[in-house]
Amino acid sequence: DIDSEGKLPILKEVKGKEIQTNGNIPTNILIEGDNFHALSVLNYTHKGKIDVIYIDPPFNTGNKSWKYNNKFVERDDLFKHSKWISFISKRLRLAKNLLKNSGIIIVAIDDYEIHTLRSLMDEIFEESNRLGTITVVHNPRGRNDDKYFATMHEYMLIYSLKPESTSVGYFELTEEDVNSFNMTDEISQYNLTSFMRTGNNSDRETRPNLFYSIYYNPKTNNLDLKKNSNAIELLPVNNSGEEKTWRWGEKTFLEKKDTELMVKKVKEVYRVFKKRRLTNMKGKKPRTVWYAPRYDASSHGIMILQKMFHKKNIFPYPKSLWTVFD
């Protein structure tokens, strides 16, 4: 990095290695070289134009897989964390310039630098722009050479320049997911979820406009905001006696109550439930833990490369193809 500062890197085309395309399909570019130089060039040609950046930097484990200023950083180096931060900080700042406002950057990392990297990215991209931290179980067997616990996972930190302009896709519903919508009415398949809010911002003090009485008539199965004969008052109070809130305000309740709500008796207490409709599902929202056979880096990373190139260990620590594809 020191030798390259103040100099202008250039890209040189290697004839005969073009990536061929058909018709109007955009041309893809494969840049081979030092990533700092490549990012510097792209800052002249692609600033503010990139949708997604995926970075898999050296994890700084002290296993002689990473050099800083032309020297390997040993595990017992007292400055190994500061050297790594200096190294990655320059590259992250260059990468930030390339993103569109709606763009996303994903950085893979493990336990050695997760805390330093997260603090650094909070500084560069701003903490409020962190979309999430995903744990990927890439080694379901666990590392047997670990001293205390057999490590099975690593992480992906995901940030956007402007989350309000960013959209995150959904996974397709599996057959098991579809089968969980095990009830049907004249509209669609559905399953039930509590109409009472839980979790953050679900208490009466925080959302007082969502705390109100619902009156249920067991004989007519009717729900209303007005008390009438034979009606039972229902309030968003949980089993611990805590005053919570309903999911909708009164206006939305009146509009949707006849088709989207139902009451069931649970342990001698009437509870209001909302119908979660299969037709309204965009898919499955990505979870923060990815634990499935397709994320196994050995089966879907190392083995694929060995079959492609007929060599062992052609590339150290590859990710599963599905970790990047999903």
GROMACS .gro file of C-alpha atoms in nm, residues 181 184 234 261 309:
model
    5
  181PHE     CA    1  -5.047  -2.289   0.647
  184THR     CA    2  -5.834  -2.276   0.476
  234LEU     CA    3  -6.088  -0.872   2.557
  261LEU     CA    4  -5.937  -1.223   1.284
  309PHE     CA    5  -0.938  -2.837  -1.145
   0.00000   0.00000   0.00000
